[in-house]
Amino acid sequence: MASESDNQKSDRRIVHCLLCEKPQEMLTTHLSRVCMKKSTPKERLEEAKRAKESTKVWTREARNWDYKEMVKRYPHRPSRLALLEELRQRKFFVANAPNQADLEPEETSTSTAAVPTSGVSSQAASGVLVAEDSSSEGSTTDPSDRTWQRDQAQPSTSVRVKMMNKGLYEKFPAEEPMLTDFKGYLINTLQVPNCQQEVDNVSRMLRYIQPSGDEVRLDFLLKSTETKDYLTQLRLADMGPATILNYIKNMIRFVTYLKTHLNLGAADADFYRKCQAYIDLLTFLRKPVAKWNSNVTCKTRYLRFLEGEKRLQECQAVLRKAKKDMLFVYGRLLEGDHVASDEKTIFRYYCEAILILGHFQRPGVVEGITTAEWDERKKSVGKVRVAVSEHKTATMQIAVFDLTMEEAAMLDAYYTWIRPYCIRPDVDHGNRLFVSSSGTKIRSATNDLSRLHTHYKLPNIKSQQIRRTVKTDVAANFSDEQKGSVAHYMAHSTAVANQHYRMMTLDSVVATANLLSSLTRSSSDDSGEEGAQAKKRRRVEEAGSPTPDFDDFLQAFPVGITGHPPNKTQRAKAGFPTDRVFYDKWRALQYSKREKHLLSKCSRYAPTASKVAKIIETEGWTANHPRPEDIMAKWRPLSRAQVQSDPAIIRGVTSQKWTGLAVKDFGEQKGVVATKAFRKGSILCDLHGKVITGAEGREMAERQGELGHLFFFKHGSEEVCIDAETFPCECHPSLESTGRWITNSKKKFNVQPRHCIVKLQEGDRHVLLFQATKDILKDEKIRFNHSIKKRSFRGEEVELEWLDV
């Protein structure tokens, strides 16, 4: 019995009391006698359960540490190694920890620059790719820092190993004053938030040139040999030309910063000359690297040309193959059944693939979408629209995509039932929608996509491949307007998209060759008997197999904003093919014409959905027309050339009947208020009055003794004045001009004058139009800033309303 009692005692689990934070063999007895003497048995039982659950969580999670996470949290190497040794002595499990052989040479090193070691293991040296959450120990910057960014060209691990072996990866300490100031200059002056990689590139290059010391010395400006040698060593380390160009560009920006933003000329009179000479050296060294980069780019495009672009169906094969499995997981999530952790991870990969492969978005969109942006998604006509503001592109566009209801349900299932189980209270996830199993925001959606393809044993498809397929294959036959829409959907600038549309493909080569062949044949010598026979043969061929083009189709069936496209019977009767090629082009042209018609009806100010819907109803369009939401999104303020000939503007200037405005008496003076809302860029009214010369306006001011409603402005070298003082005006003796009552405000103005030369029936006329500088609400008072400058009036300096427009 004694031995059995001893065995039971030895098998007891040690549970820590969460109140006194001490280990206890009999927790319930301890609570009843010490920490919870005055509590009820039920309360003590709840506390015991809480303590046991805490012990389970600690055993399952807190006892396991990851050395890579320690690198990010504890950049000071000696402290981190001491913590590692302490954890090992206390029997904690530390994954990815360096072995003793790796630690010894680094412990004896006196360099203050952090050198990556944990990121380069035996697997890395053998070429194995780094996992999703891997990080370089050489980076002492927390990825949550807004200045952090990945390596611009993402060099392979073998390149990084070669750089370390050659001493190219060492850096100055992160707190080095000159580099810290340079980082602040990039963030605050140049507005480059993701600048950490640029600072690291400069730090590595300076460390190679100055291998000793903890501070940057300016004598590197004279070390041209070391600079050339560093760039040469980068090339010998198998670094690509694009990344070497980044190093040169970053260094030029750093020297430019020293030259223009640091007051160092007093210490060295030749400092500016040295800076310029060093910049000239880097510019000279950049030329052969740029040529090398062009050769590499051409070779890559050549190989891509030979291989040919993948079809869209090939790029989206993993979505079709995984769909059945993911719907099964989705059903179990809805029913509350158990789903394994690896299935949850694959489900997350599938949701990311929906955005990248299904909607052609960049990986940065997947990595940047937040929970708030997902919560603010909008539903319309069977679609769910999501907008992402931060997507790591060089464009100023937001990423917007429309999900089907099924796709949105899949993403919402991940958000509702999978993501909460990945969140950790002590891990910062940045409120990102997609988080890893460890609770951090995902580091690389590209790697996740690769793992999904590997899981289903399919060739990996990258986001660049499918986006290139869309731009060069799918959108090749689109109109310019449709290409622009595709570019916007993929968060591209139109110029970049057009560049890809012009990329050479096999189909485009064949089409161009046929075109040139036809030109060559038509320009050949048709004289003589052979020429006559060739002409006769071509006439027979043309008569036997006519090939009408789309221009003939448009002549037979003109496109207008009214009418319906010709049906199959009508096309066949007119001698055209019965397929949908010409039919679809006809509908696209009509759609474009109807879109322009709707926008022309709303030229003066932004349209509302009800107004556009009313126009569509009045026209009697039931199909093939833009939605009111699309017209509202595409509306842009009129340009100066459009304003000068716009019928609505001409009608308003001529009749002086501007809708949406009313003159109101405010007691001391009259003012103008908006009777409807106006969006930014809308034209409210004009400043109406007789147009006279500047000299005539000053004479009138002299006679009156005050300026009143005289508004002066310049048109080129000509000085012009609008006399809004004379009331009523000659052209509208029975009307009160609205614009002359708009009051002045230097701080609270919401409109600004815009000079145009409007083409009226009686001839061209100078007009000042008031354009909204921001959104104006209903019943808001209209104000504009007179831009007052001092001019001579009655021999004194007085304030004259002078508009330079």
Tab-separated table of C-alpha atoms in Angstrom, residues 217-369:
chain	number	residue	atom	x	y	z
A	217	ARG	CA	33.389	58.316	-42.516
A	218	LEU	CA	33.222	60.588	-45.531
A	219	ASP	CA	36.508	59.350	-46.960
A	220	PHE	CA	34.551	56.678	-48.855
A	221	LEU	CA	33.972	59.401	-51.479
A	222	LEU	CA	37.610	59.023	-52.512
A	223	LYS	CA	37.685	55.208	-52.576
A	224	SER	CA	36.686	54.519	-56.152
A	225	THR	CA	38.683	51.272	-56.305
A	226	GLU	CA	36.789	49.737	-53.367
A	227	THR	CA	33.490	50.850	-54.896
A	228	LYS	CA	34.278	49.145	-58.205
A	229	ASP	CA	35.489	46.062	-56.375
A	230	TYR	CA	32.233	45.791	-54.364
A	231	LEU	CA	30.108	45.841	-57.506
A	232	THR	CA	32.411	43.282	-59.101
A	233	GLN	CA	32.146	41.017	-56.058
A	234	LEU	CA	28.341	41.269	-56.179
A	235	ARG	CA	28.439	39.969	-59.719
A	236	LEU	CA	30.814	37.157	-58.750
A	237	ALA	CA	28.345	36.202	-56.000
A	238	ASP	CA	25.788	35.498	-58.770
A	239	MET	CA	23.649	38.502	-57.917
A	240	GLY	CA	21.351	39.580	-60.719
A	241	PRO	CA	21.832	42.849	-62.604
A	242	ALA	CA	18.526	44.296	-61.400
A	243	THR	CA	19.617	43.997	-57.763
A	244	ILE	CA	23.052	45.482	-58.513
A	245	LEU	CA	21.307	48.418	-60.186
A	246	ASN	CA	19.326	48.879	-56.981
A	247	TYR	CA	22.559	49.040	-54.970
A	248	ILE	CA	23.938	51.719	-57.308
A	249	LYS	CA	20.681	53.687	-57.279
A	250	ASN	CA	20.487	53.561	-53.481
A	251	MET	CA	24.087	54.751	-53.138
A	252	ILE	CA	23.498	57.653	-55.556
A	253	ARG	CA	20.509	58.721	-53.490
A	254	PHE	CA	22.575	58.519	-50.289
A	255	VAL	CA	25.377	60.703	-51.706
A	256	THR	CA	22.807	63.155	-53.082
A	257	TYR	CA	21.354	63.353	-49.585
A	258	LEU	CA	24.810	64.101	-48.143
A	259	LYS	CA	25.386	66.750	-50.783
A	260	THR	CA	22.099	68.624	-50.477
A	261	HIS	CA	20.758	68.014	-46.969
A	262	LEU	CA	23.766	67.956	-44.678
A	263	ASN	CA	25.748	71.092	-43.854
A	264	LEU	CA	29.188	69.572	-44.396
A	265	GLY	CA	30.599	72.137	-46.823
A	266	ALA	CA	32.077	74.222	-44.007
A	267	ALA	CA	34.273	71.357	-42.834
A	268	ASP	CA	35.533	70.538	-46.327
A	269	ALA	CA	35.490	73.145	-49.074
A	270	ASP	CA	35.750	70.456	-51.756
A	271	PHE	CA	32.990	68.337	-50.249
A	272	TYR	CA	30.409	69.123	-52.926
A	273	ARG	CA	32.921	68.456	-55.689
A	274	LYS	CA	33.790	65.092	-54.138
A	275	CYS	CA	30.106	64.155	-53.880
A	276	GLN	CA	29.468	65.044	-57.501
A	277	ALA	CA	32.559	63.144	-58.631
A	278	TYR	CA	31.397	60.062	-56.709
A	279	ILE	CA	27.929	60.331	-58.259
A	280	ASP	CA	29.523	60.602	-61.705
A	281	LEU	CA	31.558	57.469	-60.937
A	282	LEU	CA	28.433	55.519	-59.926
A	283	THR	CA	26.602	56.767	-63.018
A	284	PHE	CA	29.480	55.553	-65.190
A	285	LEU	CA	29.515	52.169	-63.444
A	286	ARG	CA	25.768	51.853	-63.883
A	287	LYS	CA	25.869	51.910	-67.694
A	288	PRO	CA	27.385	48.439	-68.270
A	289	VAL	CA	25.168	46.966	-65.541
A	290	ALA	CA	22.098	48.480	-67.191
A	291	LYS	CA	23.161	46.991	-70.528
A	292	TRP	CA	23.666	43.622	-68.841
A	293	ASN	CA	20.194	43.901	-67.309
A	294	SER	CA	18.715	44.643	-70.746
A	295	ASN	CA	20.389	41.557	-72.183
A	296	VAL	CA	19.072	39.388	-69.351
A	297	THR	CA	15.564	40.800	-69.805
A	298	CYS	CA	15.641	40.182	-73.560
A	299	LYS	CA	16.879	36.627	-73.033
A	300	THR	CA	14.107	35.974	-70.509
A	301	ARG	CA	11.500	37.300	-72.909
A	302	TYR	CA	13.018	35.244	-75.714
A	303	LEU	CA	12.733	32.037	-73.698
A	304	ARG	CA	9.219	32.995	-72.699
A	305	PHE	CA	8.418	33.635	-76.352
A	306	LEU	CA	9.676	30.173	-77.357
A	307	GLU	CA	7.802	28.443	-74.564
A	308	GLY	CA	4.632	30.414	-75.234
A	309	GLU	CA	2.187	31.745	-72.689
A	310	LYS	CA	0.039	29.355	-70.728
A	311	ARG	CA	-3.650	29.411	-71.385
A	312	LEU	CA	-5.991	30.708	-68.752
A	313	GLN	CA	-7.411	27.231	-68.172
A	314	GLU	CA	-3.939	25.881	-67.405
A	315	CYS	CA	-3.250	28.703	-64.951
A	316	GLN	CA	-6.474	28.051	-63.043
A	317	ALA	CA	-6.211	24.236	-62.973
A	318	VAL	CA	-5.542	24.133	-59.221
A	319	LEU	CA	-8.771	26.030	-58.510
A	320	ARG	CA	-10.802	23.437	-60.388
A	321	LYS	CA	-8.988	20.464	-58.879
A	322	ALA	CA	-9.182	21.740	-55.296
A	323	LYS	CA	-12.745	23.012	-55.420
A	324	LYS	CA	-14.414	19.714	-54.518
A	325	ASP	CA	-12.198	19.208	-51.473
A	326	MET	CA	-12.652	22.805	-50.337
A	327	LEU	CA	-16.440	22.598	-50.621
A	328	PHE	CA	-16.309	19.498	-48.433
A	329	VAL	CA	-14.232	21.373	-45.820
A	330	TYR	CA	-16.628	24.314	-46.122
A	331	GLY	CA	-19.591	22.061	-45.376
A	332	ARG	CA	-17.927	20.649	-42.262
A	333	LEU	CA	-17.129	24.179	-41.075
A	334	LEU	CA	-20.785	25.151	-41.447
A	335	GLU	CA	-21.918	22.082	-39.484
A	336	GLY	CA	-19.332	22.633	-36.754
A	337	ASP	CA	-17.517	19.336	-37.392
A	338	HIS	CA	-13.859	18.867	-36.615
A	339	VAL	CA	-11.428	20.075	-39.304
A	340	ALA	CA	-7.764	19.156	-39.038
A	341	SER	CA	-5.154	21.915	-38.855
A	342	ASP	CA	-3.545	20.922	-42.155
A	343	GLU	CA	-6.955	21.089	-43.864
A	344	LYS	CA	-7.461	24.573	-42.437
A	345	THR	CA	-4.100	25.618	-43.852
A	346	ILE	CA	-4.916	24.240	-47.304
A	347	PHE	CA	-8.293	26.011	-47.121
A	348	ARG	CA	-6.452	29.276	-46.463
A	349	TYR	CA	-4.175	28.634	-49.430
A	350	TYR	CA	-7.252	28.064	-51.588
A	351	CYS	CA	-8.818	31.356	-50.473
A	352	GLU	CA	-5.606	33.165	-51.388
A	353	ALA	CA	-5.579	31.390	-54.776
A	354	ILE	CA	-9.108	32.659	-55.457
A	355	LEU	CA	-7.804	36.224	-55.354
A	356	ILE	CA	-4.531	35.591	-57.193
A	357	LEU	CA	-5.585	33.060	-59.844
A	358	GLY	CA	-9.309	33.731	-59.986
A	359	HIS	CA	-9.203	37.549	-59.902
A	360	PHE	CA	-5.641	38.182	-61.106
A	361	GLN	CA	-4.602	40.215	-58.061
A	362	ARG	CA	-1.026	40.732	-56.925
A	363	PRO	CA	0.265	38.787	-53.903
A	364	GLY	CA	0.592	42.152	-52.168
A	365	VAL	CA	-3.196	42.512	-52.275
A	366	VAL	CA	-3.609	39.181	-50.471
A	367	GLU	CA	-0.947	40.123	-47.921
A	368	GLY	CA	-2.331	43.641	-47.434
A	369	ILE	CA	-6.096	43.103	-47.134
